Amino acid sequence: MAENSYDVIVVGAGPAGCTAARVVAAAGFKTLVVDRRREIGVPIHCGEFLPTSREMQDLLRDSSRASRLVRIPNRLITNRTSRLMLASPLNNEFYFKLDAHVIDRTNFDQRIANQAEDAGAKIMLDSTVIERSKSNRLIVRQAGKKAEMNARVVIGADGPSSLISKSMGNHYHNPGRDLCPSLNYVVTEIECDSKTTEMYFGKQVAPGGYAWIIPKGDDTANIGFGMRRLFGVPDVPLKEYLRRFIQFHPLVSPRTKKSNIVSRVGAIIPVGGPVDRTFSENAVLVGDAAGHVMASNGGGIPTALVGGEIAGEAVVSHLKDGVSLAVYEETWREEIGKELYAALRILRIADQVMPSDIITDQCMRLAGPRYLKHLIRCRLPVPVDFASKTLVKVLSYME
């Protein structure tokens, strides 16, 4: 095989891409991972919240691999939380149990990348794929120079703005609704319960999304929010929304008077559900590139790990035995599809009420912890589904 030819080229070295690369390389195939960053896991693009293995057994009930893939060494865990608090737009608080780890995301990502390298994959950083042909001829730019590379199969793990996804004909039907810009600060000297993760809703807080406080331990927390432009005020920057939340929210501001912001990072979260097609005859999409994000809460690490392993196994079967890559889409739909589409349905229901803080508050109070805990877990209880359909009809009539 020529020097710049590979069995598999993975574009993107996040959890999904490196998990897929590990599986493929371990099967003996020549594997390259290309990533535009200079260092794996930097910058951090999430709140570092990861449900425990036991929670994963409940969250993704059709995937036997999910609970195994989220098991991580204690050294990567900065804090353990045991409950979730949801605050309505009118500051009503709802608590329920949810066990999770707050992780060191940089080292988490680096661990998965190291596993891929140990399996035989090569990782090429500070490199950007700028073009892909249908025959998997890739043009990669590194240090100002362009190089041509070829692969039998390409795995697109290159995030919500995936070039690989676009080359397969996918696009966002409504970017203002389906993409959620987010901003996260690491804040020190904050007063918070180390066992409680907090989520805040309201059009003044995070229109079309929510704000969060995720305790990292030692009076440090991730404070951030995600919003969708379709629901927001035009031209108001994300940092202004977050500044108001930290400085003026009645449940937050008393606890942040002495706080210091030590780092800031922004990201785009795809919340439009799985993309139209996650495979072709010689390519598959994983992670954010595939839209494998829980649309109602923005969670994407578990589905990235599960989808990455499924993709790796499908590619191995394709290269070894000629099995169609359609098996990849069939398998992820079986294992995580129900939750992904339920989460999208929940978000669409929320879209009907989120423009009104009063209605959002009333809906949250009617649901209460009994049903909110199911909605957060991307399950739609029958009473909530029925009530939402009735509400949609009423709102349509009022319009």
mmCIF file of C-alpha atoms in Angstrom:
data_model
loop_
_atom_site.group_PDB
_atom_site.id
_atom_site.type_symbol
_atom_site.label_atom_id
_atom_site.label_comp_id
_atom_site.label_asym_id
_atom_site.label_seq_id
_atom_site.Cartn_x
_atom_site.Cartn_y
_atom_site.Cartn_z
ATOM 1 C CA MET A 1 0.000 0.000 0.000
ATOM 2 C CA ALA A 2 1.349 3.450 -0.969
ATOM 3 C CA GLU A 3 2.632 5.734 1.774
ATOM 4 C CA ASN A 4 -0.366 8.089 1.649
ATOM 5 C CA SER A 5 -2.915 5.329 1.129
ATOM 6 C CA TYR A 6 -4.785 3.790 4.048
ATOM 7 C CA ASP A 7 -7.447 1.235 4.646
ATOM 8 C CA VAL A 8 -9.267 3.751 6.836
ATOM 9 C CA ILE A 9 -8.878 7.470 7.432
ATOM 10 C CA VAL A 10 -10.749 8.873 10.422
ATOM 11 C CA VAL A 11 -11.365 12.616 10.265
ATOM 12 C CA GLY A 12 -11.568 13.908 13.833
ATOM 13 C CA ALA A 13 -9.822 12.660 16.975
ATOM 14 C CA GLY A 14 -12.623 13.036 19.501
ATOM 15 C CA PRO A 15 -14.143 10.137 21.466
ATOM 16 C CA ALA A 16 -16.200 8.859 18.509
ATOM 17 C CA GLY A 17 -13.372 8.984 15.984
ATOM 18 C CA CYS A 18 -10.692 7.502 18.222
ATOM 19 C CA THR A 19 -13.008 4.750 19.445
ATOM 20 C CA ALA A 20 -13.704 3.774 15.837
ATOM 21 C CA ALA A 21 -9.991 3.986 14.999
ATOM 22 C CA ARG A 22 -9.116 1.704 17.918
ATOM 23 C CA VAL A 23 -11.468 -1.014 16.695
ATOM 24 C CA VAL A 24 -10.318 -0.809 13.076
ATOM 25 C CA ALA A 25 -6.596 -0.681 13.876
ATOM 26 C CA ALA A 26 -6.894 -3.578 16.319
ATOM 27 C CA ALA A 27 -8.256 -5.675 13.450
ATOM 28 C CA GLY A 28 -5.005 -5.073 11.559
ATOM 29 C CA PHE A 29 -6.048 -2.389 9.100
ATOM 30 C CA LYS A 30 -3.828 0.548 8.242
ATOM 31 C CA THR A 31 -5.536 3.441 10.012
ATOM 32 C CA LEU A 32 -4.909 7.183 10.101
ATOM 33 C CA VAL A 33 -6.657 9.727 12.331
ATOM 34 C CA VAL A 34 -6.502 13.340 11.128
ATOM 35 C CA ASP A 35 -7.375 16.223 13.454
ATOM 36 C CA ARG A 36 -7.074 19.980 13.025
ATOM 37 C CA ARG A 37 -6.172 20.596 16.682
ATOM 38 C CA ARG A 38 -2.590 20.807 17.886
ATOM 39 C CA GLU A 39 -3.356 18.805 21.021
ATOM 40 C CA ILE A 40 -5.959 16.114 21.652
ATOM 41 C CA GLY A 41 -8.750 17.290 23.941
ATOM 42 C CA VAL A 42 -7.790 20.979 23.797
ATOM 43 C CA PRO A 43 -9.847 23.110 23.961
ATOM 44 C CA ILE A 44 -12.586 21.406 25.980
ATOM 45 C CA HIS A 45 -15.936 21.624 24.219
ATOM 46 C CA CYS A 46 -18.378 20.392 26.852
ATOM 47 C CA GLY A 47 -19.492 20.560 30.488
ATOM 48 C CA GLU A 48 -17.584 17.329 31.294
ATOM 49 C CA PHE A 49 -20.713 15.583 32.603
ATOM 50 C CA LEU A 50 -20.815 11.795 32.123
ATOM 51 C CA PRO A 51 -23.474 9.464 33.580
ATOM 52 C CA THR A 52 -22.149 6.510 35.556
ATOM 53 C CA SER A 53 -22.015 2.997 34.166
ATOM 54 C CA ARG A 54 -25.098 2.037 36.154
ATOM 55 C CA GLU A 55 -27.024 5.053 34.849
ATOM 56 C CA MET A 56 -26.010 4.126 31.303
ATOM 57 C CA GLN A 57 -27.668 0.723 31.709
ATOM 58 C CA ASP A 58 -30.895 2.634 32.297
ATOM 59 C CA LEU A 59 -30.330 5.462 29.812
ATOM 60 C CA LEU A 60 -29.419 3.305 26.795
ATOM 61 C CA ARG A 61 -31.290 0.102 27.532
ATOM 62 C CA ASP A 62 -30.860 -1.426 24.058
ATOM 63 C CA SER A 63 -27.070 -1.087 24.026
ATOM 64 C CA SER A 64 -25.184 -3.676 26.035
ATOM 65 C CA ARG A 65 -21.893 -1.907 25.278
ATOM 66 C CA ALA A 66 -22.866 1.525 26.651
ATOM 67 C CA SER A 67 -22.218 0.822 30.334
ATOM 68 C CA ARG A 68 -18.835 -0.741 29.505
ATOM 69 C CA LEU A 69 -17.665 2.145 27.358
ATOM 70 C CA VAL A 70 -18.308 4.811 30.026
ATOM 71 C CA ARG A 71 -16.250 3.013 32.689
ATOM 72 C CA ILE A 72 -13.191 5.157 33.275
ATOM 73 C CA PRO A 73 -10.281 5.247 35.771
ATOM 74 C CA ASN A 74 -10.743 7.215 38.982
ATOM 75 C CA ARG A 75 -7.887 9.514 37.967
ATOM 76 C CA LEU A 76 -10.116 10.960 35.220
ATOM 77 C CA ILE A 77 -12.951 11.791 37.630
ATOM 78 C CA THR A 78 -12.810 15.206 39.296
ATOM 79 C CA ASN A 79 -16.152 14.929 41.091
ATOM 80 C CA ARG A 80 -19.131 12.612 41.598
ATOM 81 C CA THR A 81 -22.659 13.983 41.589
ATOM 82 C CA SER A 82 -25.813 12.181 42.678
ATOM 83 C CA ARG A 83 -28.740 14.448 41.840
ATOM 84 C CA LEU A 84 -30.021 16.925 39.303
ATOM 85 C CA MET A 85 -31.827 20.191 39.962
ATOM 86 C CA LEU A 86 -33.973 21.825 37.285
ATOM 87 C CA ALA A 87 -34.949 25.469 37.773
ATOM 88 C CA SER A 88 -37.966 26.784 35.887
ATOM 89 C CA PRO A 89 -38.123 30.285 34.380
ATOM 90 C CA LEU A 90 -39.984 31.445 37.504
ATOM 91 C CA ASN A 91 -37.327 29.841 39.732
ATOM 92 C CA ASN A 92 -39.280 26.828 40.898
ATOM 93 C CA GLU A 93 -36.812 24.052 41.697
ATOM 94 C CA PHE A 94 -37.205 20.335 40.988
ATOM 95 C CA TYR A 95 -34.795 17.695 42.309
ATOM 96 C CA PHE A 96 -34.296 14.041 41.429
ATOM 97 C CA LYS A 97 -31.590 11.384 41.569
ATOM 98 C CA LEU A 98 -29.086 10.997 38.741
ATOM 99 C CA ASP A 99 -25.596 9.595 39.336
ATOM 100 C CA ALA A 100 -22.822 11.046 37.206
ATOM 101 C CA HIS A 101 -19.118 11.729 37.032
ATOM 102 C CA VAL A 102 -17.591 15.081 36.253
ATOM 103 C CA ILE A 103 -14.567 14.151 34.185
ATOM 104 C CA ASP A 104 -11.232 15.600 33.186
ATOM 105 C CA ARG A 105 -12.271 15.852 29.536
ATOM 106 C CA THR A 106 -8.829 16.607 28.136
ATOM 107 C CA ASN A 107 -7.260 13.518 29.690
ATOM 108 C CA PHE A 108 -10.397 11.517 28.900
ATOM 109 C CA ASP A 109 -9.999 12.279 25.194
ATOM 110 C CA GLN A 110 -6.249 11.689 25.316
ATOM 111 C CA ARG A 111 -6.782 8.278 26.927
ATOM 112 C CA ILE A 112 -9.066 7.176 24.077
ATOM 113 C CA ALA A 113 -6.570 8.521 21.515
ATOM 114 C CA ASN A 114 -3.750 6.622 23.240
ATOM 115 C CA GLN A 115 -5.806 3.439 23.046
ATOM 116 C CA ALA A 116 -6.202 3.960 19.296
ATOM 117 C CA GLU A 117 -2.448 4.475 18.910
ATOM 118 C CA ASP A 118 -1.692 1.419 21.042
ATOM 119 C CA ALA A 119 -3.919 -0.587 18.694
ATOM 120 C CA GLY A 120 -1.824 0.597 15.741
ATOM 121 C CA ALA A 121 -3.531 3.748 14.488
ATOM 122 C CA LYS A 122 -1.468 6.755 13.436
ATOM 123 C CA ILE A 123 -2.656 10.185 14.603
ATOM 124 C CA MET A 124 -1.781 13.280 12.599
ATOM 125 C CA LEU A 125 -2.507 16.575 14.394
ATOM 126 C CA ASP A 126 -2.608 20.194 13.231
ATOM 127 C CA SER A 127 -4.008 18.899 9.947
ATOM 128 C CA THR A 128 -7.248 19.782 8.201
ATOM 129 C CA VAL A 129 -9.128 17.832 5.564
ATOM 130 C CA ILE A 130 -10.295 20.451 3.070
ATOM 131 C CA GLU A 131 -11.683 18.230 0.340
ATOM 132 C CA ARG A 132 -13.094 14.727 -0.130
ATOM 133 C CA SER A 133 -14.084 13.056 -3.354
ATOM 134 C CA LYS A 134 -16.630 10.240 -3.593
ATOM 135 C CA SER A 135 -13.746 7.834 -4.195
ATOM 136 C CA ASN A 136 -12.201 8.891 -0.851
ATOM 137 C CA ARG A 137 -9.418 11.010 -2.244
ATOM 138 C CA LEU A 138 -8.711 13.486 0.551
ATOM 139 C CA ILE A 139 -6.806 16.750 0.370
ATOM 140 C CA VAL A 140 -5.176 17.479 3.719
ATOM 141 C CA ARG A 141 -3.569 20.783 4.656
ATOM 142 C CA GLN A 142 -0.756 20.753 7.208
ATOM 143 C CA ALA A 143 1.726 23.552 7.972
ATOM 144 C CA GLY A 144 0.560 25.477 4.915
ATOM 145 C CA LYS A 145 1.145 22.549 2.571
ATOM 146 C CA LYS A 146 -1.394 20.306 0.880
ATOM 147 C CA ALA A 147 -1.110 16.555 0.530
ATOM 148 C CA GLU A 148 -3.288 13.989 -1.208
ATOM 149 C CA MET A 149 -4.340 10.911 0.743
ATOM 150 C CA ASN A 150 -6.519 7.971 -0.183
ATOM 151 C CA ALA A 151 -8.614 5.543 1.846
ATOM 152 C CA ARG A 152 -10.794 2.536 1.225
ATOM 153 C CA VAL A 153 -13.162 3.854 3.912
ATOM 154 C CA VAL A 154 -13.482 7.287 5.533
ATOM 155 C CA ILE A 155 -14.997 7.755 8.981
ATOM 156 C CA GLY A 156 -16.304 11.281 9.477
ATOM 157 C CA ALA A 157 -15.918 12.313 13.115
ATOM 158 C CA ASP A 158 -15.322 15.974 12.340
ATOM 159 C CA GLY A 159 -18.042 17.603 14.404
ATOM 160 C CA PRO A 160 -21.253 19.483 13.633
ATOM 161 C CA SER A 161 -19.723 21.344 10.672
ATOM 162 C CA SER A 162 -18.481 18.064 9.206
ATOM 163 C CA LEU A 163 -16.955 18.296 5.762
ATOM 164 C CA ILE A 164 -17.395 14.538 5.384
ATOM 165 C CA SER A 165 -21.099 14.832 6.162
ATOM 166 C CA LYS A 166 -21.508 17.623 3.608
ATOM 167 C CA SER A 167 -19.666 15.556 1.000
ATOM 168 C CA MET A 168 -22.322 12.845 1.553
ATOM 169 C CA GLY A 169 -25.105 15.338 0.805
ATOM 170 C CA ASN A 170 -26.250 16.138 4.342
ATOM 171 C CA HIS A 171 -27.183 19.633 5.456
ATOM 172 C CA TYR A 172 -29.057 21.326 8.300
ATOM 173 C CA HIS A 173 -32.644 22.016 7.285
ATOM 174 C CA ASN A 174 -33.035 24.833 9.817
ATOM 175 C CA PRO A 175 -29.673 25.926 11.319
ATOM 176 C CA GLY A 176 -31.260 28.442 13.698
ATOM 177 C CA ARG A 177 -33.290 25.622 15.226
ATOM 178 C CA ASP A 178 -30.950 22.637 14.778
ATOM 179 C CA LEU A 179 -27.642 24.155 15.905
ATOM 180 C CA CYS A 180 -27.104 25.298 19.481
ATOM 181 C CA PRO A 181 -24.162 27.664 20.082
ATOM 182 C CA SER A 182 -22.814 27.192 23.594
ATOM 183 C CA LEU A 183 -20.395 28.889 25.926
ATOM 184 C CA ASN A 184 -18.762 27.383 29.016
ATOM 185 C CA TYR A 185 -16.691 29.034 31.750
ATOM 186 C CA VAL A 186 -14.587 27.277 34.348
ATOM 187 C CA VAL A 187 -15.268 29.288 37.505
ATOM 188 C CA THR A 188 -13.487 29.143 40.859
ATOM 189 C CA GLU A 189 -14.638 30.314 44.295
ATOM 190 C CA ILE A 190 -18.274 29.496 43.626
ATOM 191 C CA GLU A 191 -20.687 28.332 46.294
ATOM 192 C CA CYS A 192 -22.402 25.165 45.100
ATOM 193 C CA ASP A 193 -23.438 21.741 46.287
ATOM 194 C CA SER A 194 -20.747 19.384 45.023
ATOM 195 C CA LYS A 195 -23.306 16.586 44.653
ATOM 196 C CA THR A 196 -25.852 18.516 42.573
ATOM 197 C CA THR A 197 -25.781 19.411 38.892
ATOM 198 C CA GLU A 198 -28.028 22.371 38.106
ATOM 199 C CA MET A 199 -29.994 23.230 34.940
ATOM 200 C CA TYR A 200 -31.795 26.548 34.393
ATOM 201 C CA PHE A 201 -34.487 27.338 31.852
ATOM 202 C CA GLY A 202 -36.065 30.547 30.561
ATOM 203 C CA LYS A 203 -35.922 32.824 27.541
ATOM 204 C CA GLN A 204 -33.896 35.401 29.497
ATOM 205 C CA VAL A 205 -31.440 32.704 30.601
ATOM 206 C CA ALA A 206 -30.973 30.526 27.528
ATOM 207 C CA PRO A 207 -33.594 30.916 24.787
ATOM 208 C CA GLY A 208 -34.262 27.564 23.171
ATOM 209 C CA GLY A 209 -31.806 25.828 25.508
ATOM 210 C CA TYR A 210 -30.671 25.885 29.129
ATOM 211 C CA ALA A 211 -27.865 27.049 31.405
ATOM 212 C CA TRP A 212 -25.898 24.735 33.670
ATOM 213 C CA ILE A 213 -23.744 24.652 36.764
ATOM 214 C CA ILE A 214 -21.695 21.448 36.944
ATOM 215 C CA PRO A 215 -19.577 21.188 40.114
ATOM 216 C CA LYS A 216 -16.012 20.049 39.480
ATOM 217 C CA GLY A 217 -15.091 19.944 43.173
ATOM 218 C CA ASP A 218 -12.969 22.276 45.336
ATOM 219 C CA ASP A 219 -15.383 25.223 44.867
ATOM 220 C CA THR A 220 -14.857 25.043 41.095
ATOM 221 C CA ALA A 221 -17.597 24.553 38.517
ATOM 222 C CA ASN A 222 -18.384 24.603 34.836
ATOM 223 C CA ILE A 223 -20.927 27.362 34.274
ATOM 224 C CA GLY A 224 -22.307 27.596 30.789
ATOM 225 C CA PHE A 225 -25.315 27.637 28.557
ATOM 226 C CA GLY A 226 -26.542 26.727 25.105
ATOM 227 C CA MET A 227 -29.148 28.615 23.108
ATOM 228 C CA ARG A 228 -30.632 28.550 19.648
ATOM 229 C CA ARG A 229 -30.724 31.688 17.545
ATOM 230 C CA LEU A 230 -34.256 30.945 16.354
ATOM 231 C CA PHE A 231 -35.473 31.675 19.892
ATOM 232 C CA GLY A 232 -33.025 34.404 20.925
ATOM 233 C CA VAL A 233 -32.812 38.160 20.579
ATOM 234 C CA PRO A 234 -30.867 39.078 17.430
ATOM 235 C CA ASP A 235 -27.341 40.433 17.902
ATOM 236 C CA VAL A 236 -27.158 39.723 21.658
ATOM 237 C CA PRO A 237 -23.799 37.918 22.136
ATOM 238 C CA LEU A 238 -23.612 34.644 24.000
ATOM 239 C CA LYS A 239 -21.273 36.123 26.601
ATOM 240 C CA GLU A 240 -23.900 38.743 27.460
ATOM 241 C CA TYR A 241 -26.497 36.082 28.214
ATOM 242 C CA LEU A 242 -23.988 34.221 30.385
ATOM 243 C CA ARG A 243 -22.875 37.414 32.151
ATOM 244 C CA ARG A 244 -26.474 38.199 33.071
ATOM 245 C CA PHE A 245 -27.027 34.651 34.308
ATOM 246 C CA ILE A 246 -23.967 34.712 36.557
ATOM 247 C CA GLN A 247 -24.434 38.238 37.866
ATOM 248 C CA PHE A 248 -28.214 38.629 38.118
ATOM 249 C CA HIS A 249 -30.046 35.296 38.298
ATOM 250 C CA PRO A 250 -31.615 35.233 41.779
ATOM 251 C CA LEU A 251 -30.619 31.601 42.421
ATOM 252 C CA VAL A 252 -27.076 32.051 41.124
ATOM 253 C CA SER A 253 -25.746 35.561 41.719
ATOM 254 C CA PRO A 254 -25.564 35.288 45.550
ATOM 255 C CA ARG A 255 -23.159 32.365 45.103
ATOM 256 C CA THR A 256 -20.854 33.944 42.514
ATOM 257 C CA LYS A 257 -19.924 37.227 44.207
ATOM 258 C CA LYS A 258 -16.351 36.083 44.863
ATOM 259 C CA SER A 259 -15.984 33.869 41.795
ATOM 260 C CA ASN A 260 -13.284 34.092 39.152
ATOM 261 C CA ILE A 261 -13.446 32.931 35.543
ATOM 262 C CA VAL A 262 -10.285 30.978 34.732
ATOM 263 C CA SER A 263 -11.121 29.764 31.220
ATOM 264 C CA ARG A 264 -13.693 30.211 28.472
ATOM 265 C CA VAL A 265 -14.603 28.067 25.488
ATOM 266 C CA GLY A 266 -17.404 28.023 22.951
ATOM 267 C CA ALA A 267 -18.814 25.222 20.838
ATOM 268 C CA ILE A 268 -21.683 24.325 18.536
ATOM 269 C CA ILE A 269 -24.009 21.497 19.608
ATOM 270 C CA PRO A 270 -26.108 19.825 16.881
ATOM 271 C CA VAL A 271 -29.627 19.269 18.243
ATOM 272 C CA GLY A 272 -31.527 18.474 15.066
ATOM 273 C CA GLY A 273 -31.337 14.719 15.545
ATOM 274 C CA PRO A 274 -29.422 12.212 13.399
ATOM 275 C CA VAL A 275 -28.462 13.470 9.946
ATOM 276 C CA ASP A 276 -30.369 12.144 6.955
ATOM 277 C CA ARG A 277 -27.747 9.559 6.027
ATOM 278 C CA THR A 278 -24.922 8.295 8.209
ATOM 279 C CA PHE A 279 -23.333 5.960 5.649
ATOM 280 C CA SER A 280 -22.461 5.600 1.977
ATOM 281 C CA GLU A 281 -20.731 2.831 0.067
ATOM 282 C CA ASN A 282 -17.337 3.880 1.457
ATOM 283 C CA ALA A 283 -17.916 6.280 4.371
ATOM 284 C CA VAL A 284 -19.700 6.502 7.719
ATOM 285 C CA LEU A 285 -20.410 9.360 10.122
ATOM 286 C CA VAL A 286 -20.059 9.211 13.914
ATOM 287 C CA GLY A 287 -20.548 11.485 16.915
ATOM 288 C CA ASP A 288 -21.582 15.090 16.320
ATOM 289 C CA ALA A 289 -21.019 14.663 12.579
ATOM 290 C CA ALA A 290 -23.781 12.035 12.587
ATOM 291 C CA GLY A 291 -26.052 14.126 14.812
ATOM 292 C CA HIS A 292 -25.665 11.543 17.566
ATOM 293 C CA VAL A 293 -26.471 14.012 20.334
ATOM 294 C CA MET A 294 -29.384 13.842 22.745
ATOM 295 C CA ALA A 295 -31.271 16.812 21.349
ATOM 296 C CA SER A 296 -33.210 17.590 24.516
ATOM 297 C CA ASN A 297 -30.183 17.847 26.819
ATOM 298 C CA GLY A 298 -27.142 18.170 24.517
ATOM 299 C CA GLY A 299 -25.449 15.021 25.843
ATOM 300 C CA GLY A 300 -23.139 13.440 23.299
ATOM 301 C CA ILE A 301 -20.285 11.540 24.952
ATOM 302 C CA PRO A 302 -22.051 8.191 25.545
ATOM 303 C CA THR A 303 -23.601 8.117 22.076
ATOM 304 C CA ALA A 304 -20.234 9.064 20.567
ATOM 305 C CA LEU A 305 -18.559 6.121 22.291
ATOM 306 C CA VAL A 306 -21.306 3.673 21.329
ATOM 307 C CA GLY A 307 -21.570 4.935 17.759
ATOM 308 C CA GLY A 308 -17.789 4.956 17.372
ATOM 309 C CA GLU A 309 -17.480 1.312 18.381
ATOM 310 C CA ILE A 310 -20.395 0.291 16.157
ATOM 311 C CA ALA A 311 -18.793 2.145 13.248
ATOM 312 C CA GLY A 312 -15.443 0.482 13.829
ATOM 313 C CA GLU A 313 -17.027 -2.970 13.854
ATOM 314 C CA ALA A 314 -19.058 -2.223 10.712
ATOM 315 C CA VAL A 315 -15.964 -1.000 8.850
ATOM 316 C CA VAL A 316 -14.012 -4.109 9.854
ATOM 317 C CA SER A 317 -16.828 -6.343 8.554
ATOM 318 C CA HIS A 318 -16.931 -4.317 5.343
ATOM 319 C CA LEU A 319 -13.176 -4.555 4.709
ATOM 320 C CA LYS A 320 -12.885 -8.210 5.709
ATOM 321 C CA ASP A 321 -16.059 -9.699 4.288
ATOM 322 C CA GLY A 322 -17.571 -7.098 1.975
ATOM 323 C CA VAL A 323 -20.527 -6.444 4.284
ATOM 324 C CA SER A 324 -22.395 -3.273 3.312
ATOM 325 C CA LEU A 325 -21.788 -0.265 5.541
ATOM 326 C CA ALA A 326 -25.558 -0.044 5.825
ATOM 327 C CA VAL A 327 -25.116 -2.393 8.784
ATOM 328 C CA TYR A 328 -23.653 0.556 10.690
ATOM 329 C CA GLU A 329 -26.851 2.583 10.435
ATOM 330 C CA GLU A 330 -28.997 -0.462 11.141
ATOM 331 C CA THR A 331 -27.032 -1.198 14.321
ATOM 332 C CA TRP A 332 -26.896 2.315 15.782
ATOM 333 C CA ARG A 333 -30.632 2.665 15.173
ATOM 334 C CA GLU A 334 -31.185 -0.565 17.123
ATOM 335 C CA GLU A 335 -28.938 0.417 20.027
ATOM 336 C CA ILE A 336 -29.347 4.193 20.444
ATOM 337 C CA GLY A 337 -31.912 5.256 17.866
ATOM 338 C CA LYS A 338 -34.926 5.083 20.171
ATOM 339 C CA GLU A 339 -33.337 7.496 22.651
ATOM 340 C CA LEU A 340 -32.010 9.846 19.969
ATOM 341 C CA TYR A 341 -35.402 10.220 18.313
ATOM 342 C CA ALA A 342 -37.247 10.440 21.629
ATOM 343 C CA ALA A 343 -34.911 13.262 22.654
ATOM 344 C CA LEU A 344 -35.691 15.070 19.397
ATOM 345 C CA ARG A 345 -39.416 14.614 19.992
ATOM 346 C CA ILE A 346 -39.040 16.040 23.521
ATOM 347 C CA LEU A 347 -37.176 19.057 22.152
ATOM 348 C CA ARG A 348 -39.874 19.701 19.557
ATOM 349 C CA ILE A 349 -42.463 19.640 22.338
ATOM 350 C CA ALA A 350 -40.355 22.081 24.336
ATOM 351 C CA ASP A 351 -40.090 24.316 21.266
ATOM 352 C CA GLN A 352 -43.840 24.840 21.451
ATOM 353 C CA VAL A 353 -43.723 26.213 24.991
ATOM 354 C CA MET A 354 -40.256 27.735 25.477
ATOM 355 C CA PRO A 355 -41.146 31.094 23.898
ATOM 356 C CA SER A 356 -43.371 31.658 26.961
ATOM 357 C CA ASP A 357 -41.733 31.554 30.387
ATOM 358 C CA ILE A 358 -45.132 31.314 32.074
ATOM 359 C CA ILE A 359 -46.216 28.289 30.034
ATOM 360 C CA THR A 360 -42.785 26.654 30.451
ATOM 361 C CA ASP A 361 -43.009 27.102 34.210
ATOM 362 C CA GLN A 362 -46.542 25.689 34.312
ATOM 363 C CA CYS A 363 -45.531 22.671 32.236
ATOM 364 C CA MET A 364 -42.554 21.964 34.481
ATOM 365 C CA ARG A 365 -44.717 22.215 37.596
ATOM 366 C CA LEU A 366 -47.343 19.906 36.092
ATOM 367 C CA ALA A 367 -44.672 17.378 35.105
ATOM 368 C CA GLY A 368 -42.864 17.610 38.441
ATOM 369 C CA PRO A 369 -39.876 15.421 39.350
ATOM 370 C CA ARG A 370 -41.946 12.299 38.583
ATOM 371 C CA TYR A 371 -41.955 13.012 34.846
ATOM 372 C CA LEU A 372 -39.052 15.449 34.498
ATOM 373 C CA LYS A 373 -36.622 12.679 35.466
ATOM 374 C CA HIS A 374 -37.893 10.612 32.517
ATOM 375 C CA LEU A 375 -37.714 13.527 30.091
ATOM 376 C CA ILE A 376 -34.091 14.219 31.072
ATOM 377 C CA ARG A 377 -33.373 10.544 30.405
ATOM 378 C CA CYS A 378 -34.844 11.000 26.902
ATOM 379 C CA ARG A 379 -38.003 9.012 27.550
ATOM 380 C CA LEU A 380 -41.425 10.456 26.808
ATOM 381 C CA PRO A 381 -44.039 9.259 29.336
ATOM 382 C CA VAL A 382 -47.493 8.608 27.860
ATOM 383 C CA PRO A 383 -49.258 11.308 29.966
ATOM 384 C CA VAL A 384 -46.697 13.919 28.892
ATOM 385 C CA ASP A 385 -46.997 12.883 25.243
ATOM 386 C CA PHE A 386 -50.799 13.148 25.411
ATOM 387 C CA ALA A 387 -50.677 16.499 27.214
ATOM 388 C CA SER A 388 -48.169 17.884 24.704
ATOM 389 C CA LYS A 389 -50.387 16.985 21.742
ATOM 390 C CA THR A 390 -53.313 18.704 23.427
ATOM 391 C CA LEU A 391 -51.173 21.759 24.155
ATOM 392 C CA VAL A 392 -49.998 21.976 20.548
ATOM 393 C CA LYS A 393 -53.617 21.956 19.364
ATOM 394 C CA VAL A 394 -54.560 24.688 21.851
ATOM 395 C CA LEU A 395 -51.587 26.868 20.876
ATOM 396 C CA SER A 396 -52.358 26.391 17.181
ATOM 397 C CA TYR A 397 -55.959 27.426 17.811
ATOM 398 C CA MET A 398 -54.847 30.542 19.713
ATOM 399 C CA GLU A 399 -52.639 31.582 16.794
#
